[in-house]
């Protein structure tokens, strides 16, 4: 009996040639799986293409809700940005693809799963690691990686085998889902040059954005946005609305020098209007309701969280543990954030929350203040205690042994 392999199929060049290659090399029955992660592809056409390539069974799953609830919401709570800029759209989608590959493989009784990732990127790591954590008995095959073919060679192979590819095939390599659009290759490979406007589909070039500013109000509950401009919406609908509005004001382009997991530096360009806006608002709300100790520690946790997700370790127990910590911090993250959008710029201009730790009677400089300024004196005495002692010691030593300590002006006695 021939082997059965479940291939994650996007309908593009890499995965289309992979179907034929798996059929020929492994004499395998190829089953395809396409997920709807909100990437806005014509799924019917993708299914047709799969069947035209001799696939017996094609699965199509709408996983948008699951993607939002289990992947995007944790990313919002974690202010998930890799390198401080990239909202991890592709990185979040891969473990979900891997999870569904395993589910379908188990249902189909397949012995292997396959994907179209190359051997140069992060995506292969994300899928392989997740599949192997979920079901170690499944083999993972990456035809493009095993094959080591260039894009031109793939096109040639496709022609040879009569595989139809879209002639309008973009010069860019695109991966998109609800949370963002990752754009690579073509002219973007020259990091000295500005990305051409034709690379962008979701964000209006800032210079063409409206000449008057727009405003957006996001309401949050438990760290998740639940309303836009006063109207309640599901997170899925809200992401789409914010994407459209912020993108219309030129907000959400990220242009980044990135360190890939395999060590390659690459120039990456993203469009992520919803992610950029929501994370900006969420972070600002946290600054209103969390203590400075929570904020300082959470920032370290966020960095680690983003690193784990970026580097394919979605299934790592540490990621679950960090998520638990983050969840605990989000119980008070309720409130409203008002943002001003103007020609690619975004700025929080208003915030309010019932859980606010901002107290006017403490911070005000006018007479209504309830803060007894005299209590600051004792605080400063203790706050600077060790610094004062160290400074005195340094000045005494400077007098005694010039060679071991930096030269400094003779000082007045420290009291
Ligand atoms: N550099 C990004 C990441 O590692 C985006 C990868 C995009 N993939 C693609 N096939 N264009 O998450």
PDB file of C-alpha atoms in Angstrom, residues 47-186:
ATOM      1  CA  UNK A  47      -9.281  23.178  -3.905  1.00  0.00           C
ATOM      2  CA  UNK A  48      -9.718  22.895  -7.674  1.00  0.00           C
ATOM      3  CA  UNK A  49      -5.997  23.251  -8.196  1.00  0.00           C
ATOM      4  CA  UNK A  50      -5.337  20.480  -5.672  1.00  0.00           C
ATOM      5  CA  UNK A  51      -7.764  18.074  -7.357  1.00  0.00           C
ATOM      6  CA  UNK A  52      -6.318  18.938 -10.775  1.00  0.00           C
ATOM      7  CA  UNK A  53      -2.942  17.776  -9.455  1.00  0.00           C
ATOM      8  CA  UNK A  54      -4.338  14.358  -8.639  1.00  0.00           C
ATOM      9  CA  UNK A  55      -5.124  14.838  -4.983  1.00  0.00           C
ATOM     10  CA  UNK A  56      -7.796  12.364  -3.813  1.00  0.00           C
ATOM     11  CA  UNK A  57      -8.951  14.242  -0.764  1.00  0.00           C
ATOM     12  CA  UNK A  58      -8.711  17.945  -0.010  1.00  0.00           C
ATOM     13  CA  UNK A  59      -9.609  19.402   3.384  1.00  0.00           C
ATOM     14  CA  UNK A  60     -10.544  22.992   3.987  1.00  0.00           C
ATOM     15  CA  UNK A  61     -10.912  24.319   7.530  1.00  0.00           C
ATOM     16  CA  UNK A  62     -12.049  27.718   8.676  1.00  0.00           C
ATOM     17  CA  UNK A  63      -9.891  28.274  11.756  1.00  0.00           C
ATOM     18  CA  UNK A  64     -10.261  32.038  12.030  1.00  0.00           C
ATOM     19  CA  UNK A  65     -12.072  31.943  15.383  1.00  0.00           C
ATOM     20  CA  UNK A  66      -9.559  29.509  16.823  1.00  0.00           C
ATOM     21  CA  UNK A  67      -6.695  31.611  15.498  1.00  0.00           C
ATOM     22  CA  UNK A  68      -8.107  34.695  17.177  1.00  0.00           C
ATOM     23  CA  UNK A  69      -8.952  33.056  20.503  1.00  0.00           C
ATOM     24  CA  UNK A  70      -5.881  30.890  21.041  1.00  0.00           C
ATOM     25  CA  UNK A  71      -3.132  32.711  19.177  1.00  0.00           C
ATOM     26  CA  UNK A  72      -3.956  36.385  18.525  1.00  0.00           C
ATOM     27  CA  UNK A  73      -5.537  37.095  21.928  1.00  0.00           C
ATOM     28  CA  UNK A  74      -2.475  35.806  23.814  1.00  0.00           C
ATOM     29  CA  UNK A  75      -0.339  37.943  21.468  1.00  0.00           C
ATOM     30  CA  UNK A  76      -2.389  41.033  22.320  1.00  0.00           C
ATOM     31  CA  UNK A  77      -2.109  40.383  26.058  1.00  0.00           C
ATOM     32  CA  UNK A  78       1.632  39.841  25.631  1.00  0.00           C
ATOM     33  CA  UNK A  79       2.083  42.965  23.458  1.00  0.00           C
ATOM     34  CA  UNK A  80       3.788  40.406  21.216  1.00  0.00           C
ATOM     35  CA  UNK A  81       6.389  42.078  19.033  1.00  0.00           C
ATOM     36  CA  UNK A  82       9.624  40.477  17.851  1.00  0.00           C
ATOM     37  CA  UNK A  83      12.551  42.868  17.707  1.00  0.00           C
ATOM     38  CA  UNK A  84      10.192  45.444  19.187  1.00  0.00           C
ATOM     39  CA  UNK A  85       8.363  45.783  15.852  1.00  0.00           C
ATOM     40  CA  UNK A  86       7.099  42.618  14.158  1.00  0.00           C
ATOM     41  CA  UNK A  87       3.675  41.533  15.471  1.00  0.00           C
ATOM     42  CA  UNK A  88       4.440  37.862  14.688  1.00  0.00           C
ATOM     43  CA  UNK A  89       1.560  37.259  12.269  1.00  0.00           C
ATOM     44  CA  UNK A  90       3.281  34.461  10.341  1.00  0.00           C
ATOM     45  CA  UNK A  91       4.899  33.069  13.479  1.00  0.00           C
ATOM     46  CA  UNK A  92       1.493  32.728  15.175  1.00  0.00           C
ATOM     47  CA  UNK A  93      -0.125  31.042  12.177  1.00  0.00           C
ATOM     48  CA  UNK A  94       2.434  28.256  11.800  1.00  0.00           C
ATOM     49  CA  UNK A  95       1.777  26.311  15.011  1.00  0.00           C
ATOM     50  CA  UNK A  96      -1.934  26.316  14.195  1.00  0.00           C
ATOM     51  CA  UNK A  97      -1.197  24.956  10.714  1.00  0.00           C
ATOM     52  CA  UNK A  98       0.984  22.274  12.299  1.00  0.00           C
ATOM     53  CA  UNK A  99      -1.739  21.381  14.797  1.00  0.00           C
ATOM     54  CA  UNK A 100      -4.317  20.921  12.045  1.00  0.00           C
ATOM     55  CA  UNK A 101      -1.884  18.921   9.921  1.00  0.00           C
ATOM     56  CA  UNK A 102      -1.528  16.489  12.809  1.00  0.00           C
ATOM     57  CA  UNK A 103      -5.294  16.312  13.372  1.00  0.00           C
ATOM     58  CA  UNK A 104      -6.013  15.557   9.722  1.00  0.00           C
ATOM     59  CA  UNK A 105      -3.114  13.104   9.462  1.00  0.00           C
ATOM     60  CA  UNK A 106      -4.502  11.183  12.425  1.00  0.00           C
ATOM     61  CA  UNK A 107      -7.997  11.214  10.939  1.00  0.00           C
ATOM     62  CA  UNK A 108      -6.724  10.080   7.548  1.00  0.00           C
ATOM     63  CA  UNK A 109      -4.384   7.452   8.969  1.00  0.00           C
ATOM     64  CA  UNK A 110      -1.430   9.135   7.257  1.00  0.00           C
ATOM     65  CA  UNK A 111       2.153   8.358   8.170  1.00  0.00           C
ATOM     66  CA  UNK A 112       3.611  11.728   7.262  1.00  0.00           C
ATOM     67  CA  UNK A 113       2.807  15.401   6.942  1.00  0.00           C
ATOM     68  CA  UNK A 114       4.435  17.822   4.519  1.00  0.00           C
ATOM     69  CA  UNK A 115       4.798  21.561   4.068  1.00  0.00           C
ATOM     70  CA  UNK A 116       6.258  23.933   1.488  1.00  0.00           C
ATOM     71  CA  UNK A 117       8.772  25.753   3.691  1.00  0.00           C
ATOM     72  CA  UNK A 118      12.300  26.319   2.508  1.00  0.00           C
ATOM     73  CA  UNK A 119      15.379  25.402   4.531  1.00  0.00           C
ATOM     74  CA  UNK A 120      16.333  29.048   5.025  1.00  0.00           C
ATOM     75  CA  UNK A 121      13.514  30.412   7.103  1.00  0.00           C
ATOM     76  CA  UNK A 122      11.784  30.227  10.447  1.00  0.00           C
ATOM     77  CA  UNK A 123       8.589  28.606   9.216  1.00  0.00           C
ATOM     78  CA  UNK A 124      10.130  25.139   8.746  1.00  0.00           C
ATOM     79  CA  UNK A 125      11.239  25.211  12.381  1.00  0.00           C
ATOM     80  CA  UNK A 126       7.829  26.320  13.634  1.00  0.00           C
ATOM     81  CA  UNK A 127       5.969  23.584  11.772  1.00  0.00           C
ATOM     82  CA  UNK A 128       8.458  20.755  12.330  1.00  0.00           C
ATOM     83  CA  UNK A 129       8.862  21.444  16.053  1.00  0.00           C
ATOM     84  CA  UNK A 130       5.109  21.675  16.651  1.00  0.00           C
ATOM     85  CA  UNK A 131       4.236  18.540  14.656  1.00  0.00           C
ATOM     86  CA  UNK A 132       6.903  16.514  16.404  1.00  0.00           C
ATOM     87  CA  UNK A 133       5.796  17.715  19.825  1.00  0.00           C
ATOM     88  CA  UNK A 134       2.187  16.772  19.081  1.00  0.00           C
ATOM     89  CA  UNK A 135       2.784  13.429  17.389  1.00  0.00           C
ATOM     90  CA  UNK A 136       6.352  12.131  17.322  1.00  0.00           C
ATOM     91  CA  UNK A 137       5.394   9.161  15.170  1.00  0.00           C
ATOM     92  CA  UNK A 138       4.565  11.356  12.175  1.00  0.00           C
ATOM     93  CA  UNK A 139       7.276  11.982   9.629  1.00  0.00           C
ATOM     94  CA  UNK A 140       7.667  15.596   8.481  1.00  0.00           C
ATOM     95  CA  UNK A 141       8.622  16.121   4.850  1.00  0.00           C
ATOM     96  CA  UNK A 142       9.590  19.488   3.372  1.00  0.00           C
ATOM     97  CA  UNK A 143       9.984  18.915  -0.380  1.00  0.00           C
ATOM     98  CA  UNK A 144      11.412  22.349  -1.173  1.00  0.00           C
ATOM     99  CA  UNK A 145      14.029  21.947   1.538  1.00  0.00           C
ATOM    100  CA  UNK A 146      14.889  18.342   0.641  1.00  0.00           C
ATOM    101  CA  UNK A 147      15.024  19.197  -2.965  1.00  0.00           C
ATOM    102  CA  UNK A 148      17.143  22.316  -2.534  1.00  0.00           C
ATOM    103  CA  UNK A 149      15.650  23.851  -5.682  1.00  0.00           C
ATOM    104  CA  UNK A 150      15.641  27.530  -6.529  1.00  0.00           C
ATOM    105  CA  UNK A 151      12.431  29.280  -7.494  1.00  0.00           C
ATOM    106  CA  UNK A 152      13.487  29.261 -11.171  1.00  0.00           C
ATOM    107  CA  UNK A 153      14.123  25.533 -11.052  1.00  0.00           C
ATOM    108  CA  UNK A 154      10.715  25.011  -9.505  1.00  0.00           C
ATOM    109  CA  UNK A 155       9.066  26.969 -12.305  1.00  0.00           C
ATOM    110  CA  UNK A 156      10.912  24.816 -14.842  1.00  0.00           C
ATOM    111  CA  UNK A 157       9.817  21.631 -13.079  1.00  0.00           C
ATOM    112  CA  UNK A 158       6.233  22.909 -12.991  1.00  0.00           C
ATOM    113  CA  UNK A 159       6.346  23.498 -16.756  1.00  0.00           C
ATOM    114  CA  UNK A 160       7.812  20.066 -17.371  1.00  0.00           C
ATOM    115  CA  UNK A 161       5.117  18.367 -15.343  1.00  0.00           C
ATOM    116  CA  UNK A 162       2.316  20.484 -16.742  1.00  0.00           C
ATOM    117  CA  UNK A 163       1.567  22.051 -13.368  1.00  0.00           C
ATOM    118  CA  UNK A 164      -0.409  25.245 -13.857  1.00  0.00           C
ATOM    119  CA  UNK A 165       1.042  28.203 -12.021  1.00  0.00           C
ATOM    120  CA  UNK A 166      -0.344  31.698 -11.937  1.00  0.00           C
ATOM    121  CA  UNK A 167       1.532  33.721 -14.535  1.00  0.00           C
ATOM    122  CA  UNK A 168       0.801  36.871 -12.560  1.00  0.00           C
ATOM    123  CA  UNK A 169       2.798  35.302  -9.731  1.00  0.00           C
ATOM    124  CA  UNK A 170       3.971  38.281  -7.701  1.00  0.00           C
ATOM    125  CA  UNK A 171       7.631  39.224  -7.436  1.00  0.00           C
ATOM    126  CA  UNK A 172       7.071  39.161  -3.699  1.00  0.00           C
ATOM    127  CA  UNK A 173       6.812  36.181  -1.398  1.00  0.00           C
ATOM    128  CA  UNK A 174       3.726  36.812   0.683  1.00  0.00           C
ATOM    129  CA  UNK A 175       2.288  35.188   3.752  1.00  0.00           C
ATOM    130  CA  UNK A 176      -0.824  36.738   5.164  1.00  0.00           C
ATOM    131  CA  UNK A 177      -3.426  36.106   7.801  1.00  0.00           C
ATOM    132  CA  UNK A 178      -5.763  38.119  10.007  1.00  0.00           C
ATOM    133  CA  UNK A 179      -2.938  39.539  12.079  1.00  0.00           C
ATOM    134  CA  UNK A 180      -0.737  40.785   9.280  1.00  0.00           C
ATOM    135  CA  UNK A 181       0.880  40.464   5.900  1.00  0.00           C
ATOM    136  CA  UNK A 182       4.540  39.440   5.607  1.00  0.00           C
ATOM    137  CA  UNK A 183       6.262  40.532   2.413  1.00  0.00           C
ATOM    138  CA  UNK A 184       9.648  39.284   1.268  1.00  0.00           C
ATOM    139  CA  UNK A 185      11.942  39.009  -1.751  1.00  0.00           C
ATOM    140  CA  UNK A 186      12.192  40.972  -5.016  1.00  0.00           C
TER     141      UNK A 186
END
